[in-house]
mmCIF file of C-alpha atoms and ligand atoms in Angstrom:
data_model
loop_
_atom_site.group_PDB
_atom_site.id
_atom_site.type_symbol
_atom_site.label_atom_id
_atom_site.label_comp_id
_atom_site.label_asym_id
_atom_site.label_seq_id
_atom_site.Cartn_x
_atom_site.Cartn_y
_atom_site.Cartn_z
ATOM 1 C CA UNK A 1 121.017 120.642 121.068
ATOM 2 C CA UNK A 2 117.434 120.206 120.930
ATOM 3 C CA UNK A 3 116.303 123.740 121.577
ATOM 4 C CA UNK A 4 118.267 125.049 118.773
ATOM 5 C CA UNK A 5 116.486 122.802 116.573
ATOM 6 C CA UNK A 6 113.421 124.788 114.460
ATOM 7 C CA UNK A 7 110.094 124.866 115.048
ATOM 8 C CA UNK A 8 108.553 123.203 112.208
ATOM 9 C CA UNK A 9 111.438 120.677 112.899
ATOM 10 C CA UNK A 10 111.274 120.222 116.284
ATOM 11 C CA UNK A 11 106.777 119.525 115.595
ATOM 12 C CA UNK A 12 108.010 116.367 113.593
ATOM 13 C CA UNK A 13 110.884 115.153 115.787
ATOM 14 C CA UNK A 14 109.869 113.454 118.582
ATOM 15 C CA UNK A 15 112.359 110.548 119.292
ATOM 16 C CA UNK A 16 111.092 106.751 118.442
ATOM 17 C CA UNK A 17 108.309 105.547 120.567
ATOM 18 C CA UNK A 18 109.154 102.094 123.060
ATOM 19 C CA UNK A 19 106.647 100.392 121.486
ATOM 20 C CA UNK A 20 108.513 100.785 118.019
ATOM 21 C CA UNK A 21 111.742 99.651 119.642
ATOM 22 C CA UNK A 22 113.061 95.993 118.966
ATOM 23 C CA UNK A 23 111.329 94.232 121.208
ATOM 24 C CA UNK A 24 114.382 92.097 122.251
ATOM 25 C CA UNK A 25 117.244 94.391 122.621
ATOM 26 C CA UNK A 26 115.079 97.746 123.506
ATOM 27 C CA UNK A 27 117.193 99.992 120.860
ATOM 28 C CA UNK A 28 116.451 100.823 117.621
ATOM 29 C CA UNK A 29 115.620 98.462 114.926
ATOM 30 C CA UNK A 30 118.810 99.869 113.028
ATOM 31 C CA UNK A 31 119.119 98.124 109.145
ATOM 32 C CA UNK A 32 116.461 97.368 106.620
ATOM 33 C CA UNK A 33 114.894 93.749 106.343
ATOM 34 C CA UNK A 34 115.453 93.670 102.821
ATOM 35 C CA UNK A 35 118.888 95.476 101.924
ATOM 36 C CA UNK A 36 120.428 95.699 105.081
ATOM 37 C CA UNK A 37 120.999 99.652 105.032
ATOM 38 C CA UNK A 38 121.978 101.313 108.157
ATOM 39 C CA UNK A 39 119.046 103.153 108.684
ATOM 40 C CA UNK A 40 120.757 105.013 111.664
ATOM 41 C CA UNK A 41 122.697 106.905 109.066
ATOM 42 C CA UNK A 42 119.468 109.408 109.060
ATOM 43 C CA UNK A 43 119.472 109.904 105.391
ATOM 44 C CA UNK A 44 116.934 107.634 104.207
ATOM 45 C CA UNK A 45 113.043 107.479 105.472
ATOM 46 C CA UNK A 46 111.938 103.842 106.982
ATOM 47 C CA UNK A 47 108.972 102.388 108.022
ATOM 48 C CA UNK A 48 108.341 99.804 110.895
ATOM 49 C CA UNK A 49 105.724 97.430 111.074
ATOM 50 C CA UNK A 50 104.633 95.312 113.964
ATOM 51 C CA UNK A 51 102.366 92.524 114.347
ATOM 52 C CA UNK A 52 101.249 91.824 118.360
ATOM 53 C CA UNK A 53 99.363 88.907 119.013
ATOM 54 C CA UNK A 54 97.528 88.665 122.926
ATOM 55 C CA UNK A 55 97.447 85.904 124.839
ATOM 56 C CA UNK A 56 94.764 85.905 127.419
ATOM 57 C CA UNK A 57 94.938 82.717 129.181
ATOM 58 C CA UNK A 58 98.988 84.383 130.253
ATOM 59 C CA UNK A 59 97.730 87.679 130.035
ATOM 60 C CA UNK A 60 100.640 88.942 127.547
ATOM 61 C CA UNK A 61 101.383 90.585 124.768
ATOM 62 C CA UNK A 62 103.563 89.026 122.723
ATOM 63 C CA UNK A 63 105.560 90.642 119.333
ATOM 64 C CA UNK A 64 104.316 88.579 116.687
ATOM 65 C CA UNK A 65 106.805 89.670 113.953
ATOM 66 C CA UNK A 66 108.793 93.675 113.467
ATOM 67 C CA UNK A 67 110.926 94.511 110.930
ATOM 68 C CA UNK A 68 111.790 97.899 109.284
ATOM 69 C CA UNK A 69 112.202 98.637 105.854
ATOM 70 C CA UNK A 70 113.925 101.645 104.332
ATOM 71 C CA UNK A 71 111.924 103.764 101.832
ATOM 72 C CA UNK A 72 113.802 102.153 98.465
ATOM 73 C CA UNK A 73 112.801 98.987 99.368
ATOM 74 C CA UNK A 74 109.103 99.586 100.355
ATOM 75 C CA UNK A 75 108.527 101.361 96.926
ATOM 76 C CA UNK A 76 109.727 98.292 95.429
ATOM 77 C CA UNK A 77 107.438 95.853 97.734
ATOM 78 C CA UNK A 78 104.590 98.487 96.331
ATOM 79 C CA UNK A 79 105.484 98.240 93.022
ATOM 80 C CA UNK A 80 105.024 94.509 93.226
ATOM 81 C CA UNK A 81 101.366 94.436 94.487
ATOM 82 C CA UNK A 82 98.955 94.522 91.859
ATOM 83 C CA UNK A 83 97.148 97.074 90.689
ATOM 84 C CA UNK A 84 94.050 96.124 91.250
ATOM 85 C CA UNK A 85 94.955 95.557 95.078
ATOM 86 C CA UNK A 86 97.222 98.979 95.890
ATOM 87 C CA UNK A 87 93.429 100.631 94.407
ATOM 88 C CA UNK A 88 91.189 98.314 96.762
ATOM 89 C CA UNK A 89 93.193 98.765 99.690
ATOM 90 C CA UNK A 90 93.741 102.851 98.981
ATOM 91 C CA UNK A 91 89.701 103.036 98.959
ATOM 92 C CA UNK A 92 89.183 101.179 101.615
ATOM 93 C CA UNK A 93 91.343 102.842 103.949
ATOM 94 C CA UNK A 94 90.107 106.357 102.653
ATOM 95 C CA UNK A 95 86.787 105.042 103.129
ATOM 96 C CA UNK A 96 86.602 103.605 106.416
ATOM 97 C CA UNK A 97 89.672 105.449 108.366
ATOM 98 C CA UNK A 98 88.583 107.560 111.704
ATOM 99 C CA UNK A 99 90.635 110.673 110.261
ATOM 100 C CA UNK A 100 88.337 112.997 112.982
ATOM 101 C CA UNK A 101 89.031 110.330 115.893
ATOM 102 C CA UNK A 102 92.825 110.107 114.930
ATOM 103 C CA UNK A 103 93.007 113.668 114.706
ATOM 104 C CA UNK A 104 91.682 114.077 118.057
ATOM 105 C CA UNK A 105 94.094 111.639 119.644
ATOM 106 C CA UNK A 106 97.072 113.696 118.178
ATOM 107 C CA UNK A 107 96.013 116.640 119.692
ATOM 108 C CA UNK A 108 95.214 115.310 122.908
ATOM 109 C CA UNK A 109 98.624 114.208 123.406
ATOM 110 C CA UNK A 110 100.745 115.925 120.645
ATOM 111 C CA UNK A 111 104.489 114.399 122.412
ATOM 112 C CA UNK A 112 102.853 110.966 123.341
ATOM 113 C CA UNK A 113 102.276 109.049 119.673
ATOM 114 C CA UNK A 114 101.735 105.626 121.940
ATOM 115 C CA UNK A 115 98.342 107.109 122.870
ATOM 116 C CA UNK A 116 97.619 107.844 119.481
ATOM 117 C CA UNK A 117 97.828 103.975 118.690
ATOM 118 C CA UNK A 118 95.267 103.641 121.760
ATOM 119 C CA UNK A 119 92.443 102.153 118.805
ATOM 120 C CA UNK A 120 91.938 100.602 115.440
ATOM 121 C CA UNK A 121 92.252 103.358 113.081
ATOM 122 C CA UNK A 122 89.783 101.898 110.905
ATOM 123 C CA UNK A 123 86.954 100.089 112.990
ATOM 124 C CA UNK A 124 87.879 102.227 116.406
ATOM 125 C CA UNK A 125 88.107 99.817 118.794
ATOM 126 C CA UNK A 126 90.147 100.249 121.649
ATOM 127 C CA UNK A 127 93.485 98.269 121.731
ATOM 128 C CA UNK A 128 92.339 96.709 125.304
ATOM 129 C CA UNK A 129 89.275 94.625 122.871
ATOM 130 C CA UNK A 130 91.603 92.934 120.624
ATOM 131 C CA UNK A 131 93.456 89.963 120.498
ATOM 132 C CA UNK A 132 96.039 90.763 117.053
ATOM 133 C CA UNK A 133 96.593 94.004 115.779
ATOM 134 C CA UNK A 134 99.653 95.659 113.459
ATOM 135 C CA UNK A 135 101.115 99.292 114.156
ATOM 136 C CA UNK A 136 103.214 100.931 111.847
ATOM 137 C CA UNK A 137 104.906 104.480 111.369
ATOM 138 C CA UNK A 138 107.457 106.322 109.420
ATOM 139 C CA UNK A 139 110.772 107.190 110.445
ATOM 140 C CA UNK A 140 113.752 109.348 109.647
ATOM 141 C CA UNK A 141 117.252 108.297 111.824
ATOM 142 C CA UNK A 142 116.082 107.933 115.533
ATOM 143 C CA UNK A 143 113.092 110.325 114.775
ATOM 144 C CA UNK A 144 109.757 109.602 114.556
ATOM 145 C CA UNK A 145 108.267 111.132 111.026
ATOM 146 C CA UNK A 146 104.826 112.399 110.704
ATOM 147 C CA UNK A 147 103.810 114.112 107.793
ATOM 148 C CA UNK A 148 103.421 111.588 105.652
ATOM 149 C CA UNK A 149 101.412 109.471 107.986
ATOM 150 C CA UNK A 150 101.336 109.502 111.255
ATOM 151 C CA UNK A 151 101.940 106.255 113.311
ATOM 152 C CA UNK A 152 98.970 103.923 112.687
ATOM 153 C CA UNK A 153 96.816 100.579 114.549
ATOM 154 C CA UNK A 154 95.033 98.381 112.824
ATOM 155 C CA UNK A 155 93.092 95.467 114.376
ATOM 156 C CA UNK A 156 92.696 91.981 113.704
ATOM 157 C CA UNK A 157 89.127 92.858 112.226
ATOM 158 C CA UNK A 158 90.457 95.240 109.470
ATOM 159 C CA UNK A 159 93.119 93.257 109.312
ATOM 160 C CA UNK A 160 90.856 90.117 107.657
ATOM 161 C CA UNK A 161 89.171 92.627 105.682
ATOM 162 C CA UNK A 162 92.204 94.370 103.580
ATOM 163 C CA UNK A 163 93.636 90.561 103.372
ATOM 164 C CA UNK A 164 90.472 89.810 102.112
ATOM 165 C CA UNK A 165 90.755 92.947 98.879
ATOM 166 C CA UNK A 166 93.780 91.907 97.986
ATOM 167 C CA UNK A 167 94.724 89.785 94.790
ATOM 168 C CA UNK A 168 96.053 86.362 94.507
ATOM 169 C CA UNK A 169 99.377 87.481 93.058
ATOM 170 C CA UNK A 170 99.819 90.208 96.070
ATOM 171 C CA UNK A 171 99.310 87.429 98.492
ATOM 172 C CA UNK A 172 101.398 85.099 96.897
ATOM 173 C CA UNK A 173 104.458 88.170 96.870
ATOM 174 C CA UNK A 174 103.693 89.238 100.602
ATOM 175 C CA UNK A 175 103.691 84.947 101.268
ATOM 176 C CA UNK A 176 107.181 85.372 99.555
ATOM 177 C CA UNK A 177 108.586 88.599 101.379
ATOM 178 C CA UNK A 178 107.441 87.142 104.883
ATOM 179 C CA UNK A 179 108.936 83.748 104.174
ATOM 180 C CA UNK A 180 112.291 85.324 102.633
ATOM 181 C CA UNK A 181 113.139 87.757 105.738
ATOM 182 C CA UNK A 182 111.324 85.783 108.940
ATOM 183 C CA UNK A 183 110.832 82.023 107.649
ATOM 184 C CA UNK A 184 107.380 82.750 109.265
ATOM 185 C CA UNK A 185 105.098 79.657 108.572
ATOM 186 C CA UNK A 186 102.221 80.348 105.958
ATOM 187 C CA UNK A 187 99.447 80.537 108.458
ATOM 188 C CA UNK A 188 100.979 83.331 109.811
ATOM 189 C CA UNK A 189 102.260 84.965 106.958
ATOM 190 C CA UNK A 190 98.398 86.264 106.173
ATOM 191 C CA UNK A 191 98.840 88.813 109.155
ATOM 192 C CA UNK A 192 100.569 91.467 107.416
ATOM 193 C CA UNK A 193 99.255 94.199 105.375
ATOM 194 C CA UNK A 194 101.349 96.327 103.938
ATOM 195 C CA UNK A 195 99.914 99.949 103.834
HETATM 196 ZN ZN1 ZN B 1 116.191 98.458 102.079
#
């Protein structure tokens, strides 16, 4: 089945990376957070985010929160931030994003998107430095999309510093989605930026 697929199908179809998996039952994360859709159904694009937080003293990684949300949902978590904060966070990132070092990472290992999350897209450190970082990317099904974005890290560093662009009334509906779908406590709920 997969040779017949077509080229310019086949360049945007590798299958989901393991890290993207759910961390506790190793499949797919397979319904949106929000709405519940079966996202295995393949008609509707998704992203997933993930938060990791390290733990050096037991030398671990551990899956701070993952969730994935279906495209009709995420345009409506958009719509929701302010103004003022989608425009902060859209400069920063086209500001301070390592396009040329991302770029070089795809091509190194175009069938391998884990090493492409090897460092902070923004600040370039390598994954190995930092204690928290988020990964996200866009899917389609139990495919891995790429043209829109392609599967991104960000580390705690960056992290503090889109948290820190955005409004008060963004924060207080991100406090609201994290609370809502993971009853995460509020000094946790600062960790996710949605991009
Ligand atoms: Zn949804």
């Amino acid at each position: 089945m997969e040779e017949q697929r077509a080229e310019g199908e086949r360049a945007e179809g590798l299958p989901i990376p393991d890290i993207f998996l759910n961390s506790d039952t190793k499949g797919p994360l397979t319904n949106c957070v929000q709405c519940d859709y079966d996202l295995m159904k393949g008609d509707r694009y998704y992203m997933i985010e993930k938060v990791f937080k390290k733990y050096p003293s037991f030398q671990k990684t551990e899956v701070l929160f993952e969730y994935a949300v279906c495209s009709t949902c995420y345009e409506n978590m958009k719509d929701q931030m302010s103004a003022e904060s989608m425009a902060n966070l859209s400069e920063y990132m086209m500001m301070n994003t390592d396009f040329g070092a991302m770029q070089l990472r795809i091509q190194e290992f175009p069938d391998d998107p884990e090493k492409w999350l090897s460092h902070c897209m923004i600040k370039g450190t390598p994954k190995e430095e930092m204690t928290e970082f988020q990964m996200g990317a866009c899917f389609k099904g139990d495919r891995l999309v790429t043209n829109f974005m392609p599967p991104f890290m960000i580390g705690e560093l960056a992290m503090e510093e889109m948290n820190n662009l955005l409004s008060k009334e963004t924060k207080d509906e991100m406090d609201d989605f994290m609370g809502e779908n993971f009853g995460i406590p509020p000094e946790l709920r600062k960790d996710l930026i949605l991009i």
